[in-house]
Coordinates of C-alpha atoms in Angstrom, one line a residue:
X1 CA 113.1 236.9 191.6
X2 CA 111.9 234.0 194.1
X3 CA 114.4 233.0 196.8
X4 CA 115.5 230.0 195.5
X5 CA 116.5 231.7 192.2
X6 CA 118.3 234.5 194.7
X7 CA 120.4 232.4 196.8
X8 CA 121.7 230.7 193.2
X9 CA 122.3 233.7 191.5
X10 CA 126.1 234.9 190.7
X11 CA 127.5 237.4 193.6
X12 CA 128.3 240.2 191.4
X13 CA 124.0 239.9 190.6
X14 CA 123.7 240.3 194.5
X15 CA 126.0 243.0 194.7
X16 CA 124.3 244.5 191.9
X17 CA 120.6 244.6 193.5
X18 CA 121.7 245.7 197.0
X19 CA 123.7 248.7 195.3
X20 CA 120.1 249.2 193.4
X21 CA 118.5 248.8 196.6
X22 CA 116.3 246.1 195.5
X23 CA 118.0 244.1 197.9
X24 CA 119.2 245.1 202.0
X25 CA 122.6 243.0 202.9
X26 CA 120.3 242.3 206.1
X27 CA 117.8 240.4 204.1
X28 CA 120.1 239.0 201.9
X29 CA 122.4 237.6 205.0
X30 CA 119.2 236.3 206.9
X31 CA 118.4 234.3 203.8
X32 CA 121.7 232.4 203.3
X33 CA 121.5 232.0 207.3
X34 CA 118.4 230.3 207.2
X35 CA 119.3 228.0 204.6
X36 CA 122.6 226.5 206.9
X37 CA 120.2 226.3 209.4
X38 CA 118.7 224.1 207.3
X39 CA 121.2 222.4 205.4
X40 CA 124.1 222.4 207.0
X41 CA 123.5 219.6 209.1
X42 CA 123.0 217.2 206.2
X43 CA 126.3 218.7 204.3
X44 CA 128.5 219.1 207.2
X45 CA 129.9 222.3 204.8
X46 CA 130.7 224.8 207.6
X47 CA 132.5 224.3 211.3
X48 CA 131.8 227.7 212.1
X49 CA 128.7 229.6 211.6
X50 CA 129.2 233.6 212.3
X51 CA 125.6 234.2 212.6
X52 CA 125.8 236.8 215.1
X53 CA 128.6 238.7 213.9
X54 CA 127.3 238.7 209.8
X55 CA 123.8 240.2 211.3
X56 CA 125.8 242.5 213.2
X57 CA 127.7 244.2 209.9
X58 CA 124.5 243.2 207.5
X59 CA 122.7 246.0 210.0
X60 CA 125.3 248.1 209.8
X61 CA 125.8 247.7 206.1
X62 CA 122.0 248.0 205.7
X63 CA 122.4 251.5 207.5
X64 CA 124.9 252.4 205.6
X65 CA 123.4 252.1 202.3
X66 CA 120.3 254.6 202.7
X67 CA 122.6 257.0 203.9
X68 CA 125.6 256.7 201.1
X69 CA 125.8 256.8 197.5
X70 CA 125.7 253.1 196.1
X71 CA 128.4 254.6 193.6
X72 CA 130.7 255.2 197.0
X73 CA 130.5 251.6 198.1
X74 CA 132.9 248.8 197.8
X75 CA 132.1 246.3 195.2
X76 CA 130.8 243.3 197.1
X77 CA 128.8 245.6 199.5
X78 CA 126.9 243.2 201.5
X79 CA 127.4 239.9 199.6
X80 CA 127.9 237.2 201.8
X81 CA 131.0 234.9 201.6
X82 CA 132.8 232.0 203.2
X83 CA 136.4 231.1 204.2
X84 CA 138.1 228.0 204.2
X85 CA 139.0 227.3 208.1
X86 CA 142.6 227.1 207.1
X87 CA 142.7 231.2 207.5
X88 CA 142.4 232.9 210.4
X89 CA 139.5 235.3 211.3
X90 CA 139.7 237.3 214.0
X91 CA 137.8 236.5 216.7
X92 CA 136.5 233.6 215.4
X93 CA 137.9 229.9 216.1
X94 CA 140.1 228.6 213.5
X95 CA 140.4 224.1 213.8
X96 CA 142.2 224.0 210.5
X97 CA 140.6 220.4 210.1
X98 CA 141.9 219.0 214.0
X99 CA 140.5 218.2 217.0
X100 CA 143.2 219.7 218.6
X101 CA 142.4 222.8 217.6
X102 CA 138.6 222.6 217.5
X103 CA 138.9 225.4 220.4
X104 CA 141.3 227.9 219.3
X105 CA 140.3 231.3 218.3
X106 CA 142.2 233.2 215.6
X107 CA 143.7 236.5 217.1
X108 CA 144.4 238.3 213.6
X109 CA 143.2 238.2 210.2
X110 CA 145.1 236.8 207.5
X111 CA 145.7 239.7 204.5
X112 CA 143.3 237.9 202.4
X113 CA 140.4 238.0 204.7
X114 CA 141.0 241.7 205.3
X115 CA 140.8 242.5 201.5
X116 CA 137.6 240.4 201.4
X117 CA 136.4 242.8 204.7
X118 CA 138.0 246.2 202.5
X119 CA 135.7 244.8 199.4
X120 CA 132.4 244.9 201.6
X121 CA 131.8 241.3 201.8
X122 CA 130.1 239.4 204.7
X123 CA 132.2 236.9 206.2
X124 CA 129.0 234.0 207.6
X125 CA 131.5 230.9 208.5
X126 CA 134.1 229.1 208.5
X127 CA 133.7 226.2 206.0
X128 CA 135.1 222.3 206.3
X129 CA 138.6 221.0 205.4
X130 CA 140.8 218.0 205.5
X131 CA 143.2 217.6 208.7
X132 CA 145.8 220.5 208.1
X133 CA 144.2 220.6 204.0
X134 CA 146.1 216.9 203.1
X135 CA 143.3 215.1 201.5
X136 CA 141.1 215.5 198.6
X137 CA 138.4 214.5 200.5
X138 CA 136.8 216.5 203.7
X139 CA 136.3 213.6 206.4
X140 CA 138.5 214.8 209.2
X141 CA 138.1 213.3 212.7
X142 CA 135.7 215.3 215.5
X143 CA 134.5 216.5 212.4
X144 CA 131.2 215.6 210.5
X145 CA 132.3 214.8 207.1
X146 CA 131.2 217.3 204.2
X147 CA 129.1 216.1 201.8
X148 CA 128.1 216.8 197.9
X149 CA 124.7 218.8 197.5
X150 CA 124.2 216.5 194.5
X151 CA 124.4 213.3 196.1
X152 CA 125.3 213.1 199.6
X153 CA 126.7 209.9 199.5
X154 CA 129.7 211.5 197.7
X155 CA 132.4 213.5 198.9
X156 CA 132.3 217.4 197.5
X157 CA 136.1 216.9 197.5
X158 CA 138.9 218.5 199.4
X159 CA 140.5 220.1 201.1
X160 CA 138.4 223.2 199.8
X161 CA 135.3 220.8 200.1
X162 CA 133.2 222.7 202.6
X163 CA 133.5 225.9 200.7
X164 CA 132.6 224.4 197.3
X165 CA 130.0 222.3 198.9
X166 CA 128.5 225.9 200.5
X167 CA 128.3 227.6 197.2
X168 CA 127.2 224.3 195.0
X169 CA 124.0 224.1 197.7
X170 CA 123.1 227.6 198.2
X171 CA 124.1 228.5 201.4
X172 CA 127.3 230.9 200.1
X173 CA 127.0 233.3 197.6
X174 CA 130.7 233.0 196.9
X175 CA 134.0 230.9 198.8
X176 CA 137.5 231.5 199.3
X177 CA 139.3 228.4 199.3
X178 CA 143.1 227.6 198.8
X179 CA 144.8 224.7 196.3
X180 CA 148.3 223.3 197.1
X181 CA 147.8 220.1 194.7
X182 CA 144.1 220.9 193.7
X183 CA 142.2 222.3 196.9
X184 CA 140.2 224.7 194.3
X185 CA 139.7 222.8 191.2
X186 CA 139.2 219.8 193.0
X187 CA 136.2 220.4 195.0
X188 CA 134.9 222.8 192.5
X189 CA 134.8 219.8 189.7
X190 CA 133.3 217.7 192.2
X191 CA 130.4 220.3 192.8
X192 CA 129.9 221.2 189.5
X193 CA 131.2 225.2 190.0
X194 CA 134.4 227.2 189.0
X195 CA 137.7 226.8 190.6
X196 CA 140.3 229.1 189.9
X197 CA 143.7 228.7 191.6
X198 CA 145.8 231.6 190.3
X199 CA 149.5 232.4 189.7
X200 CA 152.3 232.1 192.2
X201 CA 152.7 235.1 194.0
X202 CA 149.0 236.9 192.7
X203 CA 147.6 236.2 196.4
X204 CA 149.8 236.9 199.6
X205 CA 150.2 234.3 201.9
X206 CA 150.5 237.0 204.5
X207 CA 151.2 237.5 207.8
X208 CA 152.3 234.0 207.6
X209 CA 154.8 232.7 205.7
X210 CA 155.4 229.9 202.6
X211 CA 156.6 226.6 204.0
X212 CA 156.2 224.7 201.0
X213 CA 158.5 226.2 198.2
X214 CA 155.1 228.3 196.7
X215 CA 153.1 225.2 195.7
X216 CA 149.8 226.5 197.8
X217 CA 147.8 229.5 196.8
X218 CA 144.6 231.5 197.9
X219 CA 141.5 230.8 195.6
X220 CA 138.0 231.7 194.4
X221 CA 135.1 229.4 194.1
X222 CA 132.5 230.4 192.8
X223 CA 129.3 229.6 190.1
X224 CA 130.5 231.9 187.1
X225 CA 133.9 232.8 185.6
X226 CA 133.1 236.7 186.2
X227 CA 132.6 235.9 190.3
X228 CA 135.2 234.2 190.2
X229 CA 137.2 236.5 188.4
X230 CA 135.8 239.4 190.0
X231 CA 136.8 237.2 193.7
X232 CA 140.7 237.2 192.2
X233 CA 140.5 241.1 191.7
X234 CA 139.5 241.1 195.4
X235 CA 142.0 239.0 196.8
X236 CA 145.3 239.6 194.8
X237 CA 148.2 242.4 195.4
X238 CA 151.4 242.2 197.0
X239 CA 151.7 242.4 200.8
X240 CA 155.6 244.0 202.0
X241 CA 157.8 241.2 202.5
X242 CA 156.0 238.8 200.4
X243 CA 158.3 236.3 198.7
X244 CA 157.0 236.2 195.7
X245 CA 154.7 238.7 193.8
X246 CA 153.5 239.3 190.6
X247 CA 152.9 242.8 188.6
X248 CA 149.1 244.1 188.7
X249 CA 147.6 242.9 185.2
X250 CA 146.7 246.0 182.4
X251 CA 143.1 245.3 182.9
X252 CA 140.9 243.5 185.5
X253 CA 140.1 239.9 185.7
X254 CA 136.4 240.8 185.6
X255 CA 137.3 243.0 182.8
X256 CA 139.0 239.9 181.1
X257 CA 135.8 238.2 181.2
X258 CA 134.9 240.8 178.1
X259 CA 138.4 240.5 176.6
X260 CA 138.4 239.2 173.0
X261 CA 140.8 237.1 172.1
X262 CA 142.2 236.0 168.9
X263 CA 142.9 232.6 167.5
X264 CA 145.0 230.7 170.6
X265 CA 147.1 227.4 170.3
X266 CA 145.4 224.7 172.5
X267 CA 147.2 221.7 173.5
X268 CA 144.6 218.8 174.7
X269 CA 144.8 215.1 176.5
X270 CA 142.9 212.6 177.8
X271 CA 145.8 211.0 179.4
X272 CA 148.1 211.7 182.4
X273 CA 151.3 210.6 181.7
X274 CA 152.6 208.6 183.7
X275 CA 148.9 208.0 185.2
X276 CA 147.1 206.9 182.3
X277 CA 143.6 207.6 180.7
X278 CA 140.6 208.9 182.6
X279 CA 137.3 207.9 183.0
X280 CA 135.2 207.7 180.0
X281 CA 133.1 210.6 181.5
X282 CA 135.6 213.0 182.3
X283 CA 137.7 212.2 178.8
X284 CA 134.7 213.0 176.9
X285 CA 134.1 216.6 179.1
X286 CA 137.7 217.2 177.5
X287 CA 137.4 215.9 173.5
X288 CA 133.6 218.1 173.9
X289 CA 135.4 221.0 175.0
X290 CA 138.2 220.6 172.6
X291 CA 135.4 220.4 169.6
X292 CA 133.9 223.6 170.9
X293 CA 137.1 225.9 171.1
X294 CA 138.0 224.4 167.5
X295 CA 134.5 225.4 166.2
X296 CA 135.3 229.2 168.2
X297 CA 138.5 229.1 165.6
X298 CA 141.4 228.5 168.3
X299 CA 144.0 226.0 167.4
X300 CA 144.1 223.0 168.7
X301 CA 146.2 219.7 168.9
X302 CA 146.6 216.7 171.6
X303 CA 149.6 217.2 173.7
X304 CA 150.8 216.9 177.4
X305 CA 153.9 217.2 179.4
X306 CA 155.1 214.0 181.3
X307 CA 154.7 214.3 184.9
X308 CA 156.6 211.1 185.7
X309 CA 159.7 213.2 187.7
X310 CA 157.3 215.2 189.6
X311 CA 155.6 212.5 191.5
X312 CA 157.8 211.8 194.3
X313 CA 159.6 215.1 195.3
X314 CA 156.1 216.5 194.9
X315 CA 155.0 214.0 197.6
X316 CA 157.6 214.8 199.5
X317 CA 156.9 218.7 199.2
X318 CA 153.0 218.3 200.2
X319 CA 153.4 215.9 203.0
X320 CA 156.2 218.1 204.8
X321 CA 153.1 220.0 205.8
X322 CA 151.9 217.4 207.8
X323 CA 154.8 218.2 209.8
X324 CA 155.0 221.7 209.7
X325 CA 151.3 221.8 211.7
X326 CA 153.1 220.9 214.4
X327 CA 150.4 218.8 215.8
X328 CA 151.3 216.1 218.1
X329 CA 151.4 212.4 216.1
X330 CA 149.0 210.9 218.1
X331 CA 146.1 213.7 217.9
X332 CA 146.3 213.3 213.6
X333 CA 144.5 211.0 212.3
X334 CA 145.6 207.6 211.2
X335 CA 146.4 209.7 207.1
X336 CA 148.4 211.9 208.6
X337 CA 150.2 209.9 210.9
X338 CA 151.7 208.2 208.3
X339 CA 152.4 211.0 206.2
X340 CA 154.2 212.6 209.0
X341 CA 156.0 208.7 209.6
X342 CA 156.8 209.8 205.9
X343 CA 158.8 212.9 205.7
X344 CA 162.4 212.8 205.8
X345 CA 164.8 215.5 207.3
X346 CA 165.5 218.4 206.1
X347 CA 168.0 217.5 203.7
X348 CA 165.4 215.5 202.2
X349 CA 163.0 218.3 201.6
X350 CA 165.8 220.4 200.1
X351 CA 166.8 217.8 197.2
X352 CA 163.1 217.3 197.0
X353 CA 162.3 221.2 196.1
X354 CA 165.2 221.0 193.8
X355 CA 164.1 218.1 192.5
X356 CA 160.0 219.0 192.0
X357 CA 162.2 223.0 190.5
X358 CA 163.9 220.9 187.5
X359 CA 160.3 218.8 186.8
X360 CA 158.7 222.4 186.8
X361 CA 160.9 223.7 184.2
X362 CA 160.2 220.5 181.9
X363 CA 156.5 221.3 182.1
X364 CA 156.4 224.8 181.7
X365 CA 158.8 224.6 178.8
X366 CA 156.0 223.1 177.1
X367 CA 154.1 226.4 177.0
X368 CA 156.6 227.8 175.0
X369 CA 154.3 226.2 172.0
X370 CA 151.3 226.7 173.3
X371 CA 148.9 229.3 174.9
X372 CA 146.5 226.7 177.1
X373 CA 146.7 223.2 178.1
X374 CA 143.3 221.2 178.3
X375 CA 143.0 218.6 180.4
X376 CA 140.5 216.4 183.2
X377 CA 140.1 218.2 186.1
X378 CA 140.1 214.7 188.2
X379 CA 140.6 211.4 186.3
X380 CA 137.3 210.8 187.4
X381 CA 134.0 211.8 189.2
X382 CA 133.9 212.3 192.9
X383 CA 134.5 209.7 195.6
X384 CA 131.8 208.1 197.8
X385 CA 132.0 209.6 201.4
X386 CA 133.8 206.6 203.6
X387 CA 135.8 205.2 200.2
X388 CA 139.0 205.0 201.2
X389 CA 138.4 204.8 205.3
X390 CA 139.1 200.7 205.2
X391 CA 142.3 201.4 202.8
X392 CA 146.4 201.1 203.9
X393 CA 147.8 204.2 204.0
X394 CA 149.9 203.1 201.1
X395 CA 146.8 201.9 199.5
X396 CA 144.9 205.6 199.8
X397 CA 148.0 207.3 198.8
X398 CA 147.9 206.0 194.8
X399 CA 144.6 206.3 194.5
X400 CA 144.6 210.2 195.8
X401 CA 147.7 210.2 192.7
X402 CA 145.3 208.4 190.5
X403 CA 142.5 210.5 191.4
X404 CA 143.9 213.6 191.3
X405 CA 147.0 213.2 189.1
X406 CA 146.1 216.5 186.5
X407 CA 146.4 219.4 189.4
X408 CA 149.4 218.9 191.4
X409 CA 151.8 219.8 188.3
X410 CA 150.4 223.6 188.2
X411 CA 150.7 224.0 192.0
X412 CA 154.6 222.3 191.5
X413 CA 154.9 225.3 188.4
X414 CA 153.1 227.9 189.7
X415 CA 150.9 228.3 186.7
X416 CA 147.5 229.8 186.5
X417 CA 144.5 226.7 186.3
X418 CA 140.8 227.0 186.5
X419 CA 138.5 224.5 186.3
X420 CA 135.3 224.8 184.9
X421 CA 131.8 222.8 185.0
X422 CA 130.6 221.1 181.6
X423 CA 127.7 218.8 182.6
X424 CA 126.4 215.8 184.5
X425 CA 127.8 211.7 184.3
X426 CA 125.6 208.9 184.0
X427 CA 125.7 208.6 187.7
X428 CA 124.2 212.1 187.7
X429 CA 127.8 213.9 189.5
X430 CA 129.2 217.1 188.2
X431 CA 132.3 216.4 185.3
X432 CA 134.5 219.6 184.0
X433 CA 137.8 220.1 182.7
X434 CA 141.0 222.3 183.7
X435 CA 142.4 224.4 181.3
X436 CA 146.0 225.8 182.3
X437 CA 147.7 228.7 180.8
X438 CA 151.1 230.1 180.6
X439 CA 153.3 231.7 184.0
X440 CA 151.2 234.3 185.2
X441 CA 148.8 234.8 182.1
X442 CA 144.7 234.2 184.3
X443 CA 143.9 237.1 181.2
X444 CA 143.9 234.9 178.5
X445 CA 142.8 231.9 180.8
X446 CA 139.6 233.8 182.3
X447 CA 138.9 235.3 178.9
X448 CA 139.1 231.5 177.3
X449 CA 136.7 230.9 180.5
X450 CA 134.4 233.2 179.8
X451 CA 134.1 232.2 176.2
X452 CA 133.5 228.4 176.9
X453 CA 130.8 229.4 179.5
X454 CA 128.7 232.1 177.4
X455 CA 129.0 229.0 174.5
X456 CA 127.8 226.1 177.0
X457 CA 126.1 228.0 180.0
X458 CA 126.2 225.9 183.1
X459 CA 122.7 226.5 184.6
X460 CA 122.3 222.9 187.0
X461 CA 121.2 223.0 190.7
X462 CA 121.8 219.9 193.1
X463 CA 118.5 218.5 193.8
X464 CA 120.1 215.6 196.7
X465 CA 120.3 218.5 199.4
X466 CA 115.9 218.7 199.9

């Protein structure tokens, strides 16, 4: 295998060949290194590059592994991965998107990153986000803005966009991310990847807590359903005191990559009521993927809730984090300041969770007939980098809605989502869909997945990054 094919091949093949020992962690860490060296500077994808402590634990690891038994090892032994600079590493400065913070050094690990460490991963940086992870787009001040390996004149999305903008060019085997109104999917339809934002209460938010009524989750990124899955396996399980929390499935999520399943009902649309009908691209990603589950035998039919009464307490939900940062007005940028101008007291945000509650119920009441929702990941392709810098506030606020209008009603549920790649526009940017399955069901969503990938295999590499 050359390099190029290495650094683009899933991480459960990587795990797979250092376990073999075809393949040292060392080597396998210098490579991905090399390439940020290279690249990073034209993607902006990481703030933080660990290079000195991932060559520390690659040696290590490498050490290890001619003196254990591969069978003894943790799964992801030596596969390098990234984390969103939302989450706190240890030792290692966490900006979470603002100048202000663009010093501060984490002093513990959130529970997530310490599964990834119990799972044998290689933590290598500390990828881009939005200011505080408000924006679908990665562009935040003191920052260079992240950019999309397959045209860098285009935003990889956000807030998740330096992690899916790592994997998508090769320099990340794998990313964890997190999606409170489409900070998985998002980016990963923008970069051509999968995007899996799971169930409320699969992934604890611990040691911190949930200030935003359970809308935000932890998230894989990856190239394949399986890493992905396999990434979810890693991450999930209930951490004492968590406020919500889910049972541990029957079977893997890697294992429900194999699952077969019988004949599903599959709701399908186009449109996003109230937002109305995507882009001709991204409709026809949908109506193509529709054809192709009909033609595996599921059962299928158009159909969608109405996400009219979500809208505004949603808004109100999401930009109470603004707030909640606790940075100072005057060091957010112009976005934010008016988001925090925005949010009302707290009797405000109450009516507004009960509010976004009874929406939630109308939605997932719709699953009672069905098994999967298909719909646009994005009601269109990706943004050019600098778009929406010249807008209002109020302006760049409805488009965001009409950009992004099929993701924030399965953060505002809590329902499992993933969204997966299906091809290239005319422009030459990554289009997908999101398929969405019932209250804490990613089996039969991963399994669906799995099926739609082994049946249209997703094999593209960004060419824009050389």
């Amino acid at each position: 295998m050359n390099l190029d094919d290495l650094v683009f091949s899933s991480a459960l093949e990587q795990a797979q060949r250092i376990r073999s020992k075809q393949l040292s962690p060392l080597e396998l860490v210098q490579l991905y290194l090399d390439r940020i060296e290279l690249l990073n500077p034209k993607l902006g994808c990481y703030f933080t590059i660990m290079a000195e402590e991932a060559i520390a634990l690659a040696q290590t690891q490498t050490e290890q592994l001619t003196a254990n038994d591969p069978l003894e090892l943790p799964p992801f032994f030596g596969v390098p991965i990234s984390i969103k600079d939302l989450n706190p590493v240890a030792g290692v400065r966490c900006t979470y998107g603002s100048r202000m913070l663009i010093n501060q050094e984490a002093t513990y690990d959130d529970a997530v990153v310490t599964r990834i460490r119990q799972a044998g991963f290689i933590i290598i940086g500390k990828t881009a986000t939005s200011e505080v992870g408000s924006l679908p787009y990665t562009e935040p001040q003191g920052f260079p803005p992240a950019r999309n390996p397959w045209n860098l004149d285009y935003t990889p999305g956000g807030s998740s966009g330096g992690a899916a903008a790592s994997v998508a060019a090769g320099v990340c085997a794998i990313a964890h991310g997190s999606d409170g109104g489409g900070s998985v999917r998002g980016p990963a339809f923008c970069c051509g990847l999968v995007g899996l934002k799971p169930s409320r209460g699969r992934i604890s938010h611990a040691p911190v807590g949930d200030y935003q009524n359970g809308i935000s989750t932890h998230g894989p990124i990856a190239r394949t359903v399986a890493d992905a899955a396999a990434l979810l396996d890693v991450m999930s399980g209930y951490v004492t005191g968590d406020p919500y929390w889910l049972p541990t499935p029957t079977i893997s999520f890697l294992q429900a990559t194999q699952q077969p399943i019988g004949c599903l009902r599959i709701a399908f649309s186009t449109k996003i009521p109230p937002v109305g009908e995507a882009s001709e691209g991204c409709a026809e990603a949908v109506t193509q993927t529709v054809q192709l589950l009909e033609e595996m035998g599921h059962q299928v039919e158009r159909g969608c809730p109405d996400f009219t009464e979500l809208i505004e307490p949603f808004k109100a939900v999401w930009q109470a984090g603004v707030a909640a940062s606790g940075i100072p007005k005057d060091l957010l940028t112009p976005m934010n300041q008016w988001l925090l101008e925005q949010t009302g007291s707290a009797g405000d945000y109450l009516r507004a969770v009960g509010q976004m509650q009874v929406a939630a119920r109308r939605i997932v009441a719709f699953f009672d007939q069905f098994d999967v929702l298909v719909l646009p990941t994005y009601m269109h392709t990706a943004i050019r980098v600098g778009e929406y810098e010249d807008l209002t506030p109020e302006e760049t606020i409805k488009r965001i809605i009409n950009w992004i209008a099929p993701c924030p009603p399965f953060n505002a549920t809590g329902q499992p989502a993933i969204a997966i790649p299906t091809g290239l526009s005319a422009e030459g940017l990554p289009v997908g869909v999101q398929l969405i399955g019932k209250p804490a069901d990613e089996t039969t969503l991963i399994a669906i997945a799995a099926q739609l990938e082994a049946a249209r295999p997703w094999n593209y590499r960004p060419t824009a990054i050389y």
